[in-house]
Amino acid sequence: MAGRRYILFSDLDGTLLDVRTFGFDGARPALETLRAKGIPLVLMTSKTAEETLGYVRVLATGESFSVENGGAAYLAVHRALAPPPGSVGDGEYFRWDLGVSVRRLTGFLQAFNRSRGTDIRTFGDLTVEEVAAATGLPLGEADQARRRRFDLPLIVPPEDGSALELLRSEAEAAGLAVVGGGLFPHLKGPADKGTAFDRLLSHYAASGGSRTVALGDSANDLPMLAKADLAVLMPRPDGSFDPGLRAALPRAILAPGPGPAGWAEAVLDIIRQGR
Ligand SMILES: [Mg+2]
C-alpha cells in the first residue's frame, strides 16, 4: 500500500547501534530515507538522558525519546501546543518522570545484599574506568551512563548468579522489577518501554492512521514491541534471537541481520513493501 504513514520506535544498544562498537554507520541509508519521508524516529533505550541526548543529536532525529527503560519520556516540544498534563518543561522537551527513584532502588538493592550476603552492584558503585571496562563505552559515555535516575543496571558476581532469581521475586513483591536488557539485568520500577510508548504515542496519534513499528533485541523491549502494529526482532551478533521475545511475539518480523545494517534493511523493507 503506497503512502502508508509510519512512526518508528527503536531501541539503541544491540538494535540500532552495533553491540560492540556502538556505531551506526550501517543504518545511514535507512536514516536518510526516514528523514526524506518525514517518518519520526523515537529512540527507546535503557541509556540515561545524557547519553541519549548525544544520540538524538548525532542521529539528528529531532524527535521525542525515552530513557532508562521507560523511567522518563521526553516529548519534543514541536509535538505539543502546550505543556501536556503531568509533564515538566526540560529544554526542547516536555518530560514525564515515570519511574521509581534510584534512591529507592538503591535502598532495596542494599537491603537485599545485606540480608542475602550477596555483592550485586550497580554503575554507581564503580569508578568511571570500571564502567567503561564493563560496558565497552568510551570514558565520557561511561560517566554519563553512571548518572541514573530511574533504573539500575546490575553487575552480578558469578558466585551470586543464583541469587538473581531471588532478587527478581523479592523485587516483584516490593512492586519493582528485574528485567534483562543487553549486557546487564536492570532493577527498575513498574514503568517500562511500553509505558513510555503509550505516553509518547498519544501525542503522535493526532496525525492519524500512522502505523507504529518497534524494533528491539532484548526482554526489556517486549512491552513496546507488544504494543506496536509491527514488531521487529533484532538478532544477536551470532544470528540467534532472544528466545523469550520469539515465544512472546510469534508474528514479529525477524530482521535479516544484526546491528545497524540489519536494522536498516528491516526498516527499508517495511517501507518499500508498505507493510
Ligand atoms: Mg538492546
Short mmCIF file of C-alpha atoms and ligand atoms in Angstrom, two decimals:
data_model
loop_
_atom_site.label_atom_id
_atom_site.label_comp_id
_atom_site.label_asym_id
_atom_site.label_seq_id
_atom_site.Cartn_x
_atom_site.Cartn_y
_atom_site.Cartn_z
CA MET A 1 0.00 0.00 0.00
CA ALA A 2 1.59 3.22 -1.15
CA GLY A 3 1.71 6.30 1.04
CA ARG A 4 1.35 4.46 4.33
CA ARG A 5 2.50 6.60 7.26
CA TYR A 6 4.82 5.25 9.93
CA ILE A 7 6.20 6.10 13.35
CA LEU A 8 9.33 4.18 14.33
CA PHE A 9 10.22 3.34 17.92
CA SER A 10 13.70 1.88 18.28
CA ASP A 11 15.94 0.52 20.98
CA LEU A 12 19.60 1.59 20.73
CA ASP A 13 22.08 -0.97 22.14
CA GLY A 14 22.13 -4.17 20.07
CA THR A 15 19.40 -2.79 17.80
CA LEU A 16 20.24 0.49 16.04
CA LEU A 17 23.77 0.55 17.49
CA ASP A 18 26.41 -2.10 16.98
CA VAL A 19 26.55 -4.21 20.11
CA ARG A 20 30.32 -3.83 20.46
CA THR A 21 31.35 -0.54 18.82
CA PHE A 22 28.11 1.45 19.44
CA GLY A 23 28.47 2.69 15.83
CA PHE A 24 25.52 3.18 13.46
CA ASP A 25 27.15 3.71 10.05
CA GLY A 26 25.33 0.74 8.52
CA ALA A 27 21.98 2.37 9.35
CA ARG A 28 22.62 5.57 7.37
CA PRO A 29 20.66 4.59 4.21
CA ALA A 30 17.54 3.98 6.29
CA LEU A 31 18.10 7.08 8.44
CA GLU A 32 18.22 9.16 5.25
CA THR A 33 15.02 7.57 3.96
CA LEU A 34 13.24 8.29 7.25
CA ARG A 35 14.33 11.91 7.07
CA ALA A 36 13.31 12.27 3.42
CA LYS A 37 9.87 10.78 4.09
CA GLY A 38 9.34 12.65 7.37
CA ILE A 39 8.95 9.42 9.36
CA PRO A 40 9.56 10.10 13.07
CA LEU A 41 12.27 8.02 14.78
CA VAL A 42 11.66 7.81 18.54
CA LEU A 43 14.59 6.33 20.50
CA MET A 44 13.56 4.00 23.34
CA THR A 45 16.56 2.99 25.40
CA SER A 46 17.88 1.93 28.78
CA LYS A 47 20.56 4.59 28.44
CA THR A 48 20.49 7.75 30.55
CA ALA A 49 19.12 11.09 29.34
CA GLU A 50 22.64 12.50 28.90
CA GLU A 51 23.75 9.55 26.78
CA THR A 52 20.54 9.51 24.74
CA LEU A 53 20.61 13.25 24.01
CA GLY A 54 24.02 12.65 22.44
CA TYR A 55 22.47 10.09 20.08
CA VAL A 56 19.43 12.27 19.34
CA ARG A 57 21.94 14.91 18.24
CA VAL A 58 24.26 12.76 16.12
CA LEU A 59 21.35 10.85 14.56
CA ALA A 60 19.58 14.20 14.05
CA THR A 61 16.19 12.64 14.79
CA GLY A 62 14.74 15.93 16.06
CA GLU A 63 12.24 13.74 17.88
CA SER A 64 10.94 12.52 21.22
CA PHE A 65 12.69 9.73 23.13
CA SER A 66 12.53 7.64 26.27
CA VAL A 67 15.36 6.77 28.66
CA GLU A 68 16.22 4.35 31.47
CA ASN A 69 13.81 1.62 30.32
CA GLY A 70 10.74 3.83 30.41
CA GLY A 71 11.82 5.70 33.55
CA ALA A 72 11.29 9.01 31.77
CA ALA A 73 9.71 10.07 28.47
CA TYR A 74 10.76 13.21 26.59
CA LEU A 75 8.27 14.68 24.13
CA ALA A 76 9.78 17.02 21.53
CA VAL A 77 8.19 20.45 22.10
CA HIS A 78 7.05 20.67 18.48
CA ARG A 79 4.71 17.70 19.17
CA ALA A 80 2.51 19.65 21.62
CA LEU A 81 0.93 23.08 21.51
CA ALA A 82 1.06 23.44 25.29
CA PRO A 83 2.75 21.53 28.14
CA PRO A 84 0.87 18.20 28.35
CA PRO A 85 -0.66 17.31 31.74
CA GLY A 86 1.84 15.96 34.25
CA SER A 87 4.88 16.96 32.22
CA VAL A 88 7.61 19.44 33.08
CA GLY A 89 9.46 21.63 30.62
CA ASP A 90 13.04 20.43 30.07
CA GLY A 91 14.86 22.38 27.36
CA GLU A 92 13.50 21.34 23.97
CA TYR A 93 11.25 18.72 25.58
CA PHE A 94 8.28 18.12 27.82
CA ARG A 95 9.37 15.42 30.27
CA TRP A 96 7.39 12.88 32.25
CA ASP A 97 9.13 11.08 35.11
CA LEU A 98 7.50 7.65 35.06
CA GLY A 99 9.93 5.55 37.09
CA VAL A 100 10.86 4.81 40.68
CA SER A 101 13.79 6.88 42.01
CA VAL A 102 17.27 5.34 42.19
CA ARG A 103 17.30 6.26 45.88
CA ARG A 104 14.55 3.72 46.49
CA LEU A 105 16.06 1.19 44.07
CA THR A 106 19.47 1.50 45.71
CA GLY A 107 17.97 1.09 49.18
CA PHE A 108 16.17 -2.06 48.02
CA LEU A 109 19.37 -3.49 46.47
CA GLN A 110 21.46 -2.72 49.57
CA ALA A 111 18.90 -4.37 51.84
CA PHE A 112 18.86 -7.44 49.58
CA ASN A 113 22.67 -7.69 49.61
CA ARG A 114 22.73 -7.36 53.40
CA SER A 115 20.07 -9.99 54.02
CA ARG A 116 21.35 -12.48 51.42
CA GLY A 117 25.10 -11.94 51.81
CA THR A 118 25.44 -11.07 48.12
CA ASP A 119 27.50 -8.36 46.43
CA ILE A 120 25.32 -7.33 43.48
CA ARG A 121 26.47 -3.88 42.43
CA THR A 122 25.46 -1.15 40.03
CA PHE A 123 27.25 1.51 37.97
CA GLY A 124 27.23 3.98 40.87
CA ASP A 125 29.34 1.55 42.92
CA LEU A 126 32.01 1.51 40.20
CA THR A 127 34.52 4.08 39.03
CA VAL A 128 34.09 5.59 35.56
CA GLU A 129 37.01 3.44 34.40
CA GLU A 130 35.33 0.29 35.73
CA VAL A 131 32.04 1.16 33.98
CA ALA A 132 33.97 1.74 30.74
CA ALA A 133 35.65 -1.66 31.12
CA ALA A 134 32.37 -3.44 31.93
CA THR A 135 30.39 -1.89 29.07
CA GLY A 136 32.95 -1.13 26.38
CA LEU A 137 31.80 2.50 26.42
CA PRO A 138 34.31 5.33 25.96
CA LEU A 139 35.08 7.17 29.23
CA GLY A 140 32.83 10.17 28.50
CA GLU A 141 29.79 7.99 27.84
CA ALA A 142 30.65 5.71 30.76
CA ASP A 143 30.47 8.78 33.00
CA GLN A 144 27.06 9.71 31.54
CA ALA A 145 25.92 6.10 31.95
CA ARG A 146 26.51 6.33 35.73
CA ARG A 147 24.13 9.29 36.17
CA ARG A 148 20.97 7.27 36.53
CA ARG A 149 17.64 8.41 37.96
CA PHE A 150 15.20 5.50 37.46
CA ASP A 151 16.99 2.30 36.50
CA LEU A 152 19.97 0.38 37.89
CA PRO A 153 22.00 -1.95 35.65
CA LEU A 154 23.07 -4.85 37.85
CA ILE A 155 26.56 -6.31 37.94
CA VAL A 156 26.15 -9.78 39.40
CA PRO A 157 29.33 -11.58 40.51
CA PRO A 158 29.45 -15.16 39.15
CA GLU A 159 29.15 -16.59 42.67
CA ASP A 160 25.90 -14.64 43.17
CA GLY A 161 24.36 -15.72 39.85
CA SER A 162 21.84 -17.98 41.56
CA ALA A 163 20.63 -15.05 43.69
CA LEU A 164 19.28 -13.19 40.66
CA GLU A 165 16.01 -15.15 40.55
CA LEU A 166 15.53 -14.48 44.26
CA LEU A 167 16.20 -10.78 43.68
CA ARG A 168 13.63 -10.85 40.87
CA SER A 169 10.90 -12.35 43.06
CA GLU A 170 11.66 -10.06 46.02
CA ALA A 171 11.65 -7.07 43.66
CA GLU A 172 8.25 -8.07 42.32
CA ALA A 173 6.92 -8.46 45.84
CA ALA A 174 8.13 -4.89 46.52
CA GLY A 175 6.43 -3.51 43.40
CA LEU A 176 9.71 -3.35 41.46
CA ALA A 177 11.05 -5.37 38.54
CA VAL A 178 14.24 -7.02 37.30
CA VAL A 179 14.39 -7.20 33.52
CA GLY A 180 17.02 -8.42 31.06
CA GLY A 181 18.43 -5.84 28.67
CA GLY A 182 21.52 -6.48 26.60
CA LEU A 183 24.63 -6.66 28.74
CA PHE A 184 23.03 -6.43 32.19
CA PRO A 185 19.84 -7.17 34.07
CA HIS A 186 18.21 -3.97 35.28
CA LEU A 187 16.42 -3.16 38.56
CA LYS A 188 13.59 -0.70 37.97
CA GLY A 189 10.05 0.32 38.82
CA PRO A 190 6.90 -0.88 37.06
CA ALA A 191 7.12 1.69 34.23
CA ASP A 192 8.69 0.17 31.14
CA LYS A 193 9.26 0.96 27.46
CA GLY A 194 5.57 0.16 26.86
CA THR A 195 4.54 2.83 29.39
CA ALA A 196 6.72 5.39 27.62
CA PHE A 197 5.46 4.19 24.20
CA ASP A 198 1.85 4.90 25.22
CA ARG A 199 2.72 8.27 26.74
CA LEU A 200 4.58 9.49 23.66
CA LEU A 201 2.33 7.91 21.02
CA SER A 202 -0.73 9.75 22.29
CA HIS A 203 0.93 12.92 21.03
CA TYR A 204 1.57 11.47 17.57
CA ALA A 205 -1.88 9.98 17.12
CA ALA A 206 -3.32 13.33 16.09
CA SER A 207 -1.66 12.94 12.70
CA GLY A 208 -3.92 9.90 12.33
CA GLY A 209 -3.62 6.49 10.74
CA SER A 210 0.12 6.08 11.25
CA ARG A 211 1.42 2.57 11.60
CA THR A 212 3.68 2.02 14.62
CA VAL A 213 6.85 -0.01 14.12
CA ALA A 214 9.03 -1.02 17.08
CA LEU A 215 12.49 -2.58 16.88
CA GLY A 216 14.32 -4.28 19.74
CA ASP A 217 16.55 -7.18 20.72
CA SER A 218 16.01 -7.95 24.43
CA ALA A 219 13.44 -8.67 27.12
CA ASN A 220 13.30 -5.00 28.14
CA ASP A 221 11.94 -4.21 24.66
CA LEU A 222 9.00 -6.63 24.91
CA PRO A 223 6.47 -4.15 26.39
CA MET A 224 6.86 -1.74 23.45
CA LEU A 225 7.22 -4.49 20.83
CA ALA A 226 3.93 -5.98 22.04
CA LYS A 227 2.13 -2.63 21.61
CA ALA A 228 3.38 -1.76 18.13
CA ASP A 229 1.50 -2.62 14.93
CA LEU A 230 4.70 -4.18 13.62
CA ALA A 231 7.35 -5.66 15.91
CA VAL A 232 10.83 -6.23 14.52
CA LEU A 233 13.23 -8.51 16.42
CA MET A 234 16.93 -7.88 16.01
CA PRO A 235 19.29 -10.89 16.10
CA ARG A 236 22.35 -11.04 18.29
CA PRO A 237 25.77 -10.97 16.61
CA ASP A 238 25.68 -14.80 16.32
CA GLY A 239 22.40 -14.58 14.38
CA SER A 240 20.19 -16.02 17.15
CA PHE A 241 17.14 -14.24 18.55
CA ASP A 242 16.15 -13.78 22.19
CA PRO A 243 14.07 -16.94 22.81
CA GLY A 244 11.67 -15.16 25.18
CA LEU A 245 10.90 -12.49 22.58
CA ARG A 246 10.36 -15.09 19.84
CA ALA A 247 7.97 -17.06 22.01
CA ALA A 248 6.04 -13.95 23.10
CA LEU A 249 5.85 -12.45 19.60
CA PRO A 250 5.40 -15.30 17.12
CA ARG A 251 4.27 -12.89 14.37
CA ALA A 252 7.18 -10.48 14.73
CA ILE A 253 9.34 -9.65 11.73
CA LEU A 254 12.84 -11.07 12.08
CA ALA A 255 15.49 -8.58 10.94
CA PRO A 256 17.72 -10.10 8.24
CA GLY A 257 20.95 -9.39 10.14
CA PRO A 258 22.32 -7.91 13.37
CA GLY A 259 23.35 -4.35 14.11
CA PRO A 260 22.80 -1.14 12.17
CA ALA A 261 22.95 -2.76 8.72
CA GLY A 262 20.29 -5.33 9.67
CA TRP A 263 18.22 -2.55 11.24
CA ALA A 264 18.40 -0.52 8.03
CA GLU A 265 17.46 -3.48 5.85
CA ALA A 266 14.44 -4.31 8.05
CA VAL A 267 13.25 -0.68 8.09
CA LEU A 268 13.67 -0.18 4.34
CA ASP A 269 11.90 -3.49 3.60
CA ILE A 270 8.87 -2.41 5.65
CA ILE A 271 8.67 0.97 3.93
CA ARG A 272 9.24 -0.50 0.45
CA GLN A 273 6.58 -3.17 0.93
CA GLY A 274 4.17 -0.82 2.66
CA ARG A 275 3.66 -3.40 5.41
MG MG B 1 19.01 -3.59 23.27
#
